[in-house]
């Protein structure tokens, strides 16, 4: 079959690879109908994530039709149309039973490696390095779904691919980011990063009743998409983020801050960001935490920092004193996708939310290598790419 494979920094290729086969009775094989490129894929594309190997099949946001199942896939049958959560979950371990699906204790085949690096294992993920299990991803014609009896979301007939696809990642990710803020009707929610995750977090914060939502980025197309979703916007190339945030909150600062940027933050004129870049280039620091520093500084005392943005390793010069003395609450993590999807399917059917608004490019899968470059460079107004095998 054909698939998009990783071959090193900024090198994704349209390769021929072996067809996936059932390896366990709980496996299913999915024929992919739609898949997407996620901002998290850019960290792999940029070479910032360790433990990738040449030829690894990319992709963790995908859906399609079940074409083969093992003997233990429960109510999942051949012919079912499903979205696959990017976090692979057994549904039975202690963490899965607590709803901490992204911390599934069984699904990561390389759990010993993960435990050594992080202290505990985290769930297996599709197409996301060998630290998370080394599973082939879904930017492919077919994909093997392990623990398929639990790792799937059935899609009602009335929901087209474009509205269903993001149930596997960015929609629940934006939703979890907003839910973790414990939004009160008097709250200002500030969101850094108007990419697909930030856009979903914005729609979620509005649905959850925030008084005002402010979106920070420097890409005009993305900021106008955010205004269409009800946000006040700040362009960090043109204005001071801190001054605008003080102004918009009568000097108090936002009660809730969401980091939808993560380890590759940019900053126009800030010294800390220049230092981070130099250190990252010399492997003295793995991630650039400019957004975290800004959030800690501006968040109202007693507020919440919610961090869906992915960090991979070690960061420097974090103002822990400010965070501690202001009593900030930190919430973060890979998304517990299955915790949110029943509710989100209902909200899509009720037309409370239509996540397809974020799609700017739909292309054949073989154009994936070019679309990685377009999405990374944010060219051509690119916000979200959907690929069709
Ligand atoms: N927690 C999870 O489970 C999960 C799931 C999906 C994605 N993610 C992560 O969420 C983050 C966003 O994903 P995405 O798909 O929206 O990516 P994206 O790259 O399309 O968007 C990131 C946006 O951040 C903006 N940005 C950069 N520096 C900034 C700054 N200093 N201030 C404000 N904005 C800034 C960029 O211009 C860009 O628009 C990534 O780190 C991704 O890995 C996490
Ligand atoms: Zn993702
Ligand atoms: Zn589990």
Short mmCIF file of C-alpha atoms and ligand atoms in Angstrom, two decimals:
data_model
loop_
_atom_site.label_atom_id
_atom_site.label_comp_id
_atom_site.label_asym_id
_atom_site.label_seq_id
_atom_site.Cartn_x
_atom_site.Cartn_y
_atom_site.Cartn_z
CA UNK A 1 0.00 0.00 0.00
CA UNK A 2 0.96 3.66 -0.16
CA UNK A 3 1.64 5.84 2.87
CA UNK A 4 3.36 9.04 3.99
CA UNK A 5 6.61 8.10 5.70
CA UNK A 6 9.14 9.98 7.81
CA UNK A 7 12.70 10.04 6.51
CA UNK A 8 14.27 12.75 8.68
CA UNK A 9 13.98 16.46 9.28
CA UNK A 10 11.52 18.02 6.80
CA UNK A 11 11.57 14.87 4.68
CA UNK A 12 8.19 13.14 4.31
CA UNK A 13 7.85 10.74 1.36
CA UNK A 14 5.04 8.99 -0.50
CA UNK A 15 6.29 5.43 -0.08
CA UNK A 16 5.18 1.90 -0.82
CA UNK A 17 5.06 -0.08 2.44
CA UNK A 18 3.76 -3.55 3.42
CA UNK A 19 -0.01 -3.82 3.95
CA UNK A 20 -0.91 -3.97 7.64
CA UNK A 21 -2.05 -7.33 8.97
CA UNK A 22 -3.91 -8.45 12.09
CA UNK A 23 -1.38 -9.18 14.83
CA UNK A 24 -3.72 -9.73 17.77
CA UNK A 25 -7.38 -10.78 18.24
CA UNK A 26 -8.26 -7.24 19.39
CA UNK A 27 -6.87 -5.66 16.16
CA UNK A 28 -8.86 -4.28 13.26
CA UNK A 29 -7.72 -3.12 9.84
CA UNK A 30 -9.16 0.18 8.67
CA UNK A 31 -9.40 1.42 5.07
CA UNK A 32 -8.73 5.12 5.50
CA UNK A 33 -11.26 7.48 3.88
CA UNK A 34 -9.87 10.76 5.26
CA UNK A 35 -6.88 11.80 7.31
CA UNK A 36 -5.36 15.11 8.39
CA UNK A 37 -2.04 16.70 9.22
CA UNK A 38 -1.89 17.87 12.84
CA UNK A 39 0.25 20.58 14.41
CA UNK A 40 1.79 17.74 16.43
CA UNK A 41 3.03 16.18 13.17
CA UNK A 42 5.02 19.36 12.62
CA UNK A 43 7.15 18.59 15.70
CA UNK A 44 8.12 15.30 13.99
CA UNK A 45 8.54 17.02 10.62
CA UNK A 46 10.80 19.62 12.28
CA UNK A 47 12.93 16.88 13.85
CA UNK A 48 12.11 17.99 17.41
CA UNK A 49 10.82 14.63 18.65
CA UNK A 50 13.32 11.90 19.50
CA UNK A 51 12.91 8.19 18.69
CA UNK A 52 11.59 8.44 15.12
CA UNK A 53 12.94 5.91 12.62
CA UNK A 54 13.34 6.17 8.86
CA UNK A 55 10.27 4.78 7.12
CA UNK A 56 7.84 5.30 10.05
CA UNK A 57 4.29 5.82 8.73
CA UNK A 58 2.98 9.23 9.84
CA UNK A 59 -0.47 10.34 10.93
CA UNK A 60 -2.73 10.17 13.97
CA UNK A 61 -5.91 11.90 12.79
CA UNK A 62 -7.85 9.55 10.52
CA UNK A 63 -11.11 7.71 9.90
CA UNK A 64 -12.51 5.14 7.54
CA UNK A 65 -14.18 1.77 7.16
CA UNK A 66 -13.34 -1.43 9.04
CA UNK A 67 -12.33 -4.06 6.48
CA UNK A 68 -11.04 -6.83 8.75
CA UNK A 69 -11.25 -7.66 12.46
CA UNK A 70 -9.71 -10.10 14.86
CA UNK A 71 -11.92 -12.37 16.99
CA UNK A 72 -12.03 -10.02 20.00
CA UNK A 73 -13.14 -6.64 18.68
CA UNK A 74 -16.46 -6.65 20.55
CA UNK A 75 -19.18 -4.70 18.78
CA UNK A 76 -16.77 -3.40 16.12
CA UNK A 77 -17.63 -5.15 12.86
CA UNK A 78 -16.46 -5.18 9.25
CA UNK A 79 -18.23 -2.36 7.40
CA UNK A 80 -18.42 -0.01 10.43
CA UNK A 81 -17.50 3.62 9.74
CA UNK A 82 -15.30 4.90 12.55
CA UNK A 83 -13.00 7.68 13.67
CA UNK A 84 -9.91 6.44 15.48
CA UNK A 85 -8.79 8.36 18.61
CA UNK A 86 -5.09 9.20 18.37
CA UNK A 87 -4.56 7.85 21.90
CA UNK A 88 -4.67 4.04 21.77
CA UNK A 89 -6.55 2.72 24.79
CA UNK A 90 -7.20 -0.72 26.23
CA UNK A 91 -10.28 0.39 28.18
CA UNK A 92 -9.46 -1.99 31.04
CA UNK A 93 -6.34 -0.84 32.88
CA UNK A 94 -6.56 1.25 36.02
CA UNK A 95 -5.90 4.53 34.15
CA UNK A 96 -8.44 3.79 31.41
CA UNK A 97 -11.04 2.98 34.07
CA UNK A 98 -10.33 6.37 35.67
CA UNK A 99 -10.85 8.09 32.31
CA UNK A 100 -7.15 8.95 31.96
CA UNK A 101 -7.03 7.36 28.51
CA UNK A 102 -3.88 9.23 27.44
CA UNK A 103 -2.15 7.45 30.33
CA UNK A 104 -3.32 3.94 29.35
CA UNK A 105 -0.88 1.56 31.02
CA UNK A 106 -1.08 -1.20 28.40
CA UNK A 107 -1.25 0.27 24.91
CA UNK A 108 2.34 1.55 24.64
CA UNK A 109 4.50 -1.33 23.34
CA UNK A 110 7.59 0.57 24.45
CA UNK A 111 6.26 1.37 27.90
CA UNK A 112 9.61 0.63 29.56
CA UNK A 113 11.32 3.27 27.41
CA UNK A 114 8.53 5.77 28.12
CA UNK A 115 8.67 5.04 31.85
CA UNK A 116 12.41 5.60 31.89
CA UNK A 117 12.05 9.00 30.22
CA UNK A 118 8.85 10.24 31.90
CA UNK A 119 8.73 8.29 35.17
CA UNK A 120 5.60 6.46 34.02
CA UNK A 121 4.41 5.16 30.69
CA UNK A 122 1.88 7.07 28.62
CA UNK A 123 -0.55 5.60 26.09
CA UNK A 124 0.49 4.30 22.71
CA UNK A 125 -0.10 6.83 19.93
CA UNK A 126 -0.43 6.31 16.18
CA UNK A 127 2.44 7.55 14.02
CA UNK A 128 4.15 9.36 16.85
CA UNK A 129 7.64 8.01 17.51
CA UNK A 130 8.86 4.85 19.21
CA UNK A 131 8.57 6.43 22.65
CA UNK A 132 4.80 6.12 22.21
CA UNK A 133 4.84 2.57 20.87
CA UNK A 134 6.15 2.90 17.32
CA UNK A 135 2.71 2.24 15.80
CA UNK A 136 2.23 2.91 12.08
CA UNK A 137 0.04 5.96 11.53
CA UNK A 138 -3.05 6.70 9.47
CA UNK A 139 -1.69 8.91 6.67
CA UNK A 140 -1.95 5.74 4.64
CA UNK A 141 -4.37 3.68 2.60
CA UNK A 142 -4.80 1.16 5.43
CA UNK A 143 -3.90 1.09 9.09
CA UNK A 144 -3.85 -1.52 11.84
CA UNK A 145 -5.82 -0.40 14.89
CA UNK A 146 -4.66 -2.15 18.09
CA UNK A 147 -7.15 -2.50 20.97
CA UNK A 148 -9.75 -1.73 18.30
CA UNK A 149 -12.64 -2.93 20.49
CA UNK A 150 -12.07 0.21 22.61
CA UNK A 151 -10.03 2.49 20.32
CA UNK A 152 -12.78 3.68 17.98
CA UNK A 153 -15.70 6.07 17.77
CA UNK A 154 -18.64 4.99 15.59
CA UNK A 155 -19.80 7.74 13.27
CA UNK A 156 -23.54 8.23 12.68
CA UNK A 157 -24.53 8.17 8.98
CA UNK A 158 -25.66 11.81 9.01
CA UNK A 159 -22.20 13.12 9.86
CA UNK A 160 -19.93 13.50 6.79
CA UNK A 161 -16.19 12.81 7.00
CA UNK A 162 -15.38 16.54 7.16
CA UNK A 163 -17.41 16.93 10.38
CA UNK A 164 -16.38 13.62 11.95
CA UNK A 165 -12.64 13.42 11.26
CA UNK A 166 -11.55 15.86 13.96
CA UNK A 167 -13.28 13.83 16.69
CA UNK A 168 -10.06 11.81 16.69
CA UNK A 169 -7.87 14.69 17.83
CA UNK A 170 -8.23 18.47 17.49
CA UNK A 171 -11.90 18.76 18.47
CA UNK A 172 -11.62 16.89 21.78
CA UNK A 173 -8.22 18.54 22.29
CA UNK A 174 -9.68 22.04 22.05
CA UNK A 175 -12.64 20.91 24.14
CA UNK A 176 -10.47 19.37 26.89
CA UNK A 177 -8.35 22.55 26.93
CA UNK A 178 -11.48 24.63 27.57
CA UNK A 179 -13.08 22.18 30.03
CA UNK A 180 -9.83 22.15 32.05
CA UNK A 181 -10.26 25.92 32.49
CA UNK A 182 -13.42 25.44 34.64
CA UNK A 183 -14.92 28.42 32.83
CA UNK A 184 -17.13 30.80 34.84
CA UNK A 185 -19.53 33.24 33.13
CA UNK A 186 -17.37 36.16 34.32
CA UNK A 187 -14.14 34.75 32.83
CA UNK A 188 -11.88 36.10 30.15
CA UNK A 189 -10.19 33.19 28.35
CA UNK A 190 -7.01 34.09 26.45
CA UNK A 191 -5.80 31.58 23.86
CA UNK A 192 -2.28 31.63 22.39
CA UNK A 193 -2.12 30.03 18.93
CA UNK A 194 -4.90 30.38 16.33
CA UNK A 195 -4.08 27.06 14.66
CA UNK A 196 -6.63 24.25 14.45
CA UNK A 197 -6.33 23.44 18.17
CA UNK A 198 -6.70 27.07 19.23
CA UNK A 199 -9.72 27.45 16.90
CA UNK A 200 -11.42 24.42 18.51
CA UNK A 201 -10.56 25.68 22.00
CA UNK A 202 -12.10 29.05 21.12
CA UNK A 203 -15.41 27.51 19.90
CA UNK A 204 -15.42 25.33 23.03
CA UNK A 205 -14.79 28.26 25.39
CA UNK A 206 -17.66 30.17 23.78
CA UNK A 207 -19.97 27.12 24.12
CA UNK A 208 -18.93 26.75 27.75
CA UNK A 209 -20.01 30.33 28.42
CA UNK A 210 -16.88 32.48 28.74
CA UNK A 211 -17.56 36.22 29.05
CA UNK A 212 -14.91 37.05 26.45
CA UNK A 213 -12.36 35.06 24.50
CA UNK A 214 -9.13 36.61 23.21
CA UNK A 215 -7.00 34.94 20.53
CA UNK A 216 -3.30 35.70 20.07
CA UNK A 217 -1.32 34.87 16.91
CA UNK A 218 0.38 36.75 14.07
CA UNK A 219 -1.19 35.13 11.02
CA UNK A 220 -3.97 37.37 9.66
CA UNK A 221 -6.02 34.54 8.08
CA UNK A 222 -6.07 32.59 11.30
CA UNK A 223 -6.94 35.68 13.33
CA UNK A 224 -9.86 36.46 11.05
CA UNK A 225 -11.07 32.85 11.41
CA UNK A 226 -10.90 33.43 15.18
CA UNK A 227 -12.93 36.65 14.92
CA UNK A 228 -15.57 34.71 12.96
CA UNK A 229 -15.74 32.36 15.96
CA UNK A 230 -16.36 35.22 18.38
CA UNK A 231 -12.88 36.16 19.59
CA UNK A 232 -11.20 39.50 20.06
CA UNK A 233 -7.78 39.13 18.41
CA UNK A 234 -4.24 40.29 19.13
CA UNK A 235 -1.52 40.20 16.47
CA UNK A 236 1.76 39.77 18.36
CA UNK A 237 3.80 41.15 15.45
CA UNK A 238 1.92 44.44 15.57
CA UNK A 239 0.99 45.04 19.19
CA UNK A 240 2.08 44.25 22.73
CA UNK A 241 0.29 41.13 23.92
CA UNK A 242 0.63 42.12 27.57
CA UNK A 243 -0.62 45.68 27.11
CA UNK A 244 -3.65 44.59 25.05
CA UNK A 245 -4.50 41.90 27.61
CA UNK A 246 -4.32 44.37 30.50
CA UNK A 247 -6.53 46.78 28.51
CA UNK A 248 -9.14 44.15 27.64
CA UNK A 249 -9.42 42.99 31.26
CA UNK A 250 -9.39 46.37 33.01
CA UNK A 251 -5.89 45.66 34.29
CA UNK A 252 -6.80 42.33 35.92
CA UNK A 253 -5.43 39.86 33.38
CA UNK A 254 -7.31 36.89 31.92
CA UNK A 255 -8.60 34.41 34.49
CA UNK A 256 -7.96 31.48 32.15
CA UNK A 257 -5.05 31.06 29.69
CA UNK A 258 -4.72 28.34 27.05
CA UNK A 259 -1.38 27.49 25.40
CA UNK A 260 -2.30 26.08 21.96
CA UNK A 261 1.22 26.67 20.64
CA UNK A 262 3.61 24.35 22.50
CA UNK A 263 7.31 23.78 22.02
CA UNK A 264 7.87 25.77 18.81
CA UNK A 265 6.64 29.22 19.83
CA UNK A 266 7.74 32.26 17.86
CA UNK A 267 8.06 35.76 19.21
CA UNK A 268 8.75 38.92 17.29
CA UNK A 269 10.82 41.10 19.54
CA UNK A 270 11.52 39.19 22.69
CA UNK A 271 14.94 38.46 24.09
CA UNK A 272 13.85 35.27 25.86
CA UNK A 273 12.71 33.82 22.56
CA UNK A 274 16.05 34.58 20.87
CA UNK A 275 17.90 32.88 23.70
CA UNK A 276 15.59 29.84 23.46
CA UNK A 277 16.24 29.55 19.73
CA UNK A 278 20.00 29.63 20.21
CA UNK A 279 19.83 27.05 23.02
CA UNK A 280 17.49 24.80 21.03
CA UNK A 281 19.90 24.89 18.08
CA UNK A 282 22.74 23.80 20.40
CA UNK A 283 20.64 21.06 22.10
CA UNK A 284 20.84 22.94 25.43
CA UNK A 285 17.07 23.21 25.63
CA UNK A 286 14.55 21.06 23.77
CA UNK A 287 11.50 23.36 23.78
CA UNK A 288 10.86 27.12 23.43
CA UNK A 289 8.55 28.17 26.27
CA UNK A 290 7.92 31.85 25.43
CA UNK A 291 4.13 31.39 25.57
CA UNK A 292 4.29 29.71 28.99
CA UNK A 293 6.31 32.61 30.39
CA UNK A 294 3.85 35.13 28.96
CA UNK A 295 0.86 33.22 30.37
CA UNK A 296 2.36 32.94 33.85
CA UNK A 297 3.05 36.68 33.88
CA UNK A 298 -0.32 37.89 32.61
CA UNK A 299 -2.74 35.34 34.11
CA UNK A 300 -4.80 36.76 36.95
CA UNK A 301 -3.77 35.43 40.37
CA UNK A 302 -5.77 32.32 41.22
CA UNK A 303 -6.25 31.59 37.52
CA UNK A 304 -5.77 28.48 35.40
CA UNK A 305 -3.17 27.69 32.73
CA UNK A 306 -4.46 24.99 30.39
CA UNK A 307 -1.80 23.53 28.10
CA UNK A 308 -2.80 21.38 25.13
CA UNK A 309 0.33 22.58 23.26
CA UNK A 310 2.86 19.76 23.14
CA UNK A 311 6.17 19.98 25.02
CA UNK A 312 8.73 17.25 24.59
CA UNK A 313 11.56 17.72 27.02
CA UNK A 314 13.29 20.40 29.06
CA UNK A 315 12.70 24.14 29.27
CA UNK A 316 14.63 26.95 30.89
CA UNK A 317 13.94 30.13 32.81
CA UNK A 318 10.37 29.44 33.75
CA UNK A 319 9.15 32.02 36.33
CA UNK A 320 8.08 29.42 38.89
CA UNK A 321 8.12 32.06 41.63
CA UNK A 322 5.43 34.08 39.88
CA UNK A 323 3.34 31.00 39.22
CA UNK A 324 3.60 29.77 42.80
CA UNK A 325 2.97 33.09 44.49
CA UNK A 326 0.00 33.88 42.23
CA UNK A 327 -1.49 30.45 43.01
CA UNK A 328 -1.92 29.41 39.40
CA UNK A 329 -3.36 25.99 38.57
CA UNK A 330 -1.70 24.07 35.72
CA UNK A 331 -3.74 21.59 33.67
CA UNK A 332 -2.18 19.85 30.69
CA UNK A 333 -1.73 16.65 28.75
CA UNK A 334 -2.37 14.64 25.65
CA UNK A 335 -6.10 14.41 25.14
CA UNK A 336 -8.21 11.68 26.77
CA UNK A 337 -10.09 11.52 23.47
CA UNK A 338 -12.69 8.87 24.40
CA UNK A 339 -13.65 10.79 27.54
CA UNK A 340 -15.22 13.52 25.39
CA UNK A 341 -16.36 11.94 22.13
CA UNK A 342 -19.88 10.70 23.07
CA UNK A 343 -20.78 14.23 24.12
CA UNK A 344 -19.08 15.83 21.09
CA UNK A 345 -20.86 13.51 18.61
CA UNK A 346 -24.16 14.70 20.13
CA UNK A 347 -23.08 18.34 19.87
CA UNK A 348 -22.23 17.85 16.18
CA UNK A 349 -25.61 16.19 15.54
CA UNK A 350 -27.33 19.05 17.45
CA UNK A 351 -25.44 21.52 15.23
CA UNK A 352 -23.87 23.21 18.27
CA UNK A 353 -20.52 22.76 16.63
CA UNK A 354 -19.39 22.04 13.05
CA UNK A 355 -15.64 21.45 13.15
CA UNK A 356 -15.32 21.41 9.34
CA UNK A 357 -14.98 25.22 9.33
CA UNK A 358 -11.25 24.81 9.96
CA UNK A 359 -10.49 22.94 6.68
CA UNK A 360 -8.71 25.13 4.13
CA UNK A 361 -7.12 22.41 1.95
CA UNK A 362 -8.41 19.02 0.75
CA UNK A 363 -5.90 17.10 -1.38
CA UNK A 364 -5.07 13.56 -2.51
CA UNK A 365 -2.85 11.73 -0.01
CA UNK A 366 0.07 11.59 -2.44
CA UNK A 367 0.32 15.38 -2.25
CA UNK A 368 1.09 14.96 1.46
CA UNK A 369 4.80 15.81 1.22
CA UNK A 370 3.97 19.20 -0.35
CA UNK A 371 1.11 19.80 2.06
CA UNK A 372 3.43 19.24 5.04
CA UNK A 373 5.56 22.11 3.71
CA UNK A 374 2.54 24.34 3.04
CA UNK A 375 1.08 23.68 6.51
CA UNK A 376 4.42 24.23 8.24
CA UNK A 377 5.07 27.50 6.39
CA UNK A 378 1.40 28.52 6.91
CA UNK A 379 1.36 29.44 3.21
CA UNK A 380 -1.67 29.87 1.02
CA UNK A 381 -3.90 30.63 4.03
CA UNK A 382 -3.39 27.07 5.23
CA UNK A 383 -5.06 26.26 8.55
CA UNK A 384 -5.98 22.57 8.22
CA UNK A 385 -5.16 20.00 5.56
CA UNK A 386 -7.38 16.98 4.89
CA UNK A 387 -5.87 14.22 2.74
CA UNK A 388 -7.81 11.61 0.77
CA UNK A 389 -6.15 8.24 0.05
N1 LIG B 1 -2.57 17.81 23.78
C1 LIG B 1 -2.92 17.16 22.71
O1 LIG B 1 -3.45 16.05 22.81
C2 LIG B 1 -2.70 17.78 21.37
C3 LIG B 1 -3.45 17.37 20.26
C4 LIG B 1 -3.26 18.04 19.05
C5 LIG B 1 -2.32 19.06 18.96
N2 LIG B 1 -1.59 19.40 20.06
C6 LIG B 1 -0.62 20.50 20.04
O2 LIG B 1 -1.30 21.73 20.00
C7 LIG B 1 -0.43 22.71 19.42
C8 LIG B 1 -1.17 23.44 18.31
O3 LIG B 1 -1.54 22.54 17.27
P1 LIG B 1 -2.10 23.13 15.89
O4 LIG B 1 -2.50 21.98 15.06
O5 LIG B 1 -3.08 24.19 16.16
O6 LIG B 1 -0.69 23.72 15.31
P2 LIG B 1 -0.29 24.95 14.36
O7 LIG B 1 1.17 24.85 14.19
O8 LIG B 1 -1.14 24.97 13.13
O9 LIG B 1 -0.65 26.25 15.21
C9 LIG B 1 0.19 26.87 16.11
C10 LIG B 1 -0.08 28.36 16.04
O10 LIG B 1 0.65 29.02 17.08
C11 LIG B 1 1.03 30.28 16.58
N3 LIG B 1 2.10 30.84 17.42
C12 LIG B 1 3.43 30.61 17.38
N4 LIG B 1 4.07 31.32 18.32
C13 LIG B 1 3.12 32.03 18.98
C14 LIG B 1 3.16 32.97 20.05
N5 LIG B 1 4.33 33.33 20.62
N6 LIG B 1 1.99 33.50 20.49
C15 LIG B 1 0.81 33.16 19.91
N7 LIG B 1 0.71 32.28 18.87
C16 LIG B 1 1.86 31.72 18.42
C17 LIG B 1 1.44 29.98 15.14
O11 LIG B 1 1.49 31.15 14.34
C18 LIG B 1 0.34 29.00 14.73
O12 LIG B 1 -0.76 29.66 14.14
C19 LIG B 1 0.80 21.95 18.94
O13 LIG B 1 1.82 22.04 19.92
C20 LIG B 1 0.31 20.53 18.87
O14 LIG B 1 1.37 19.60 19.02
C21 LIG B 1 -1.78 18.78 21.24
ZN1 LIG B 2 -2.55 15.70 16.81
ZN1 LIG B 3 -5.67 1.20 29.32
#
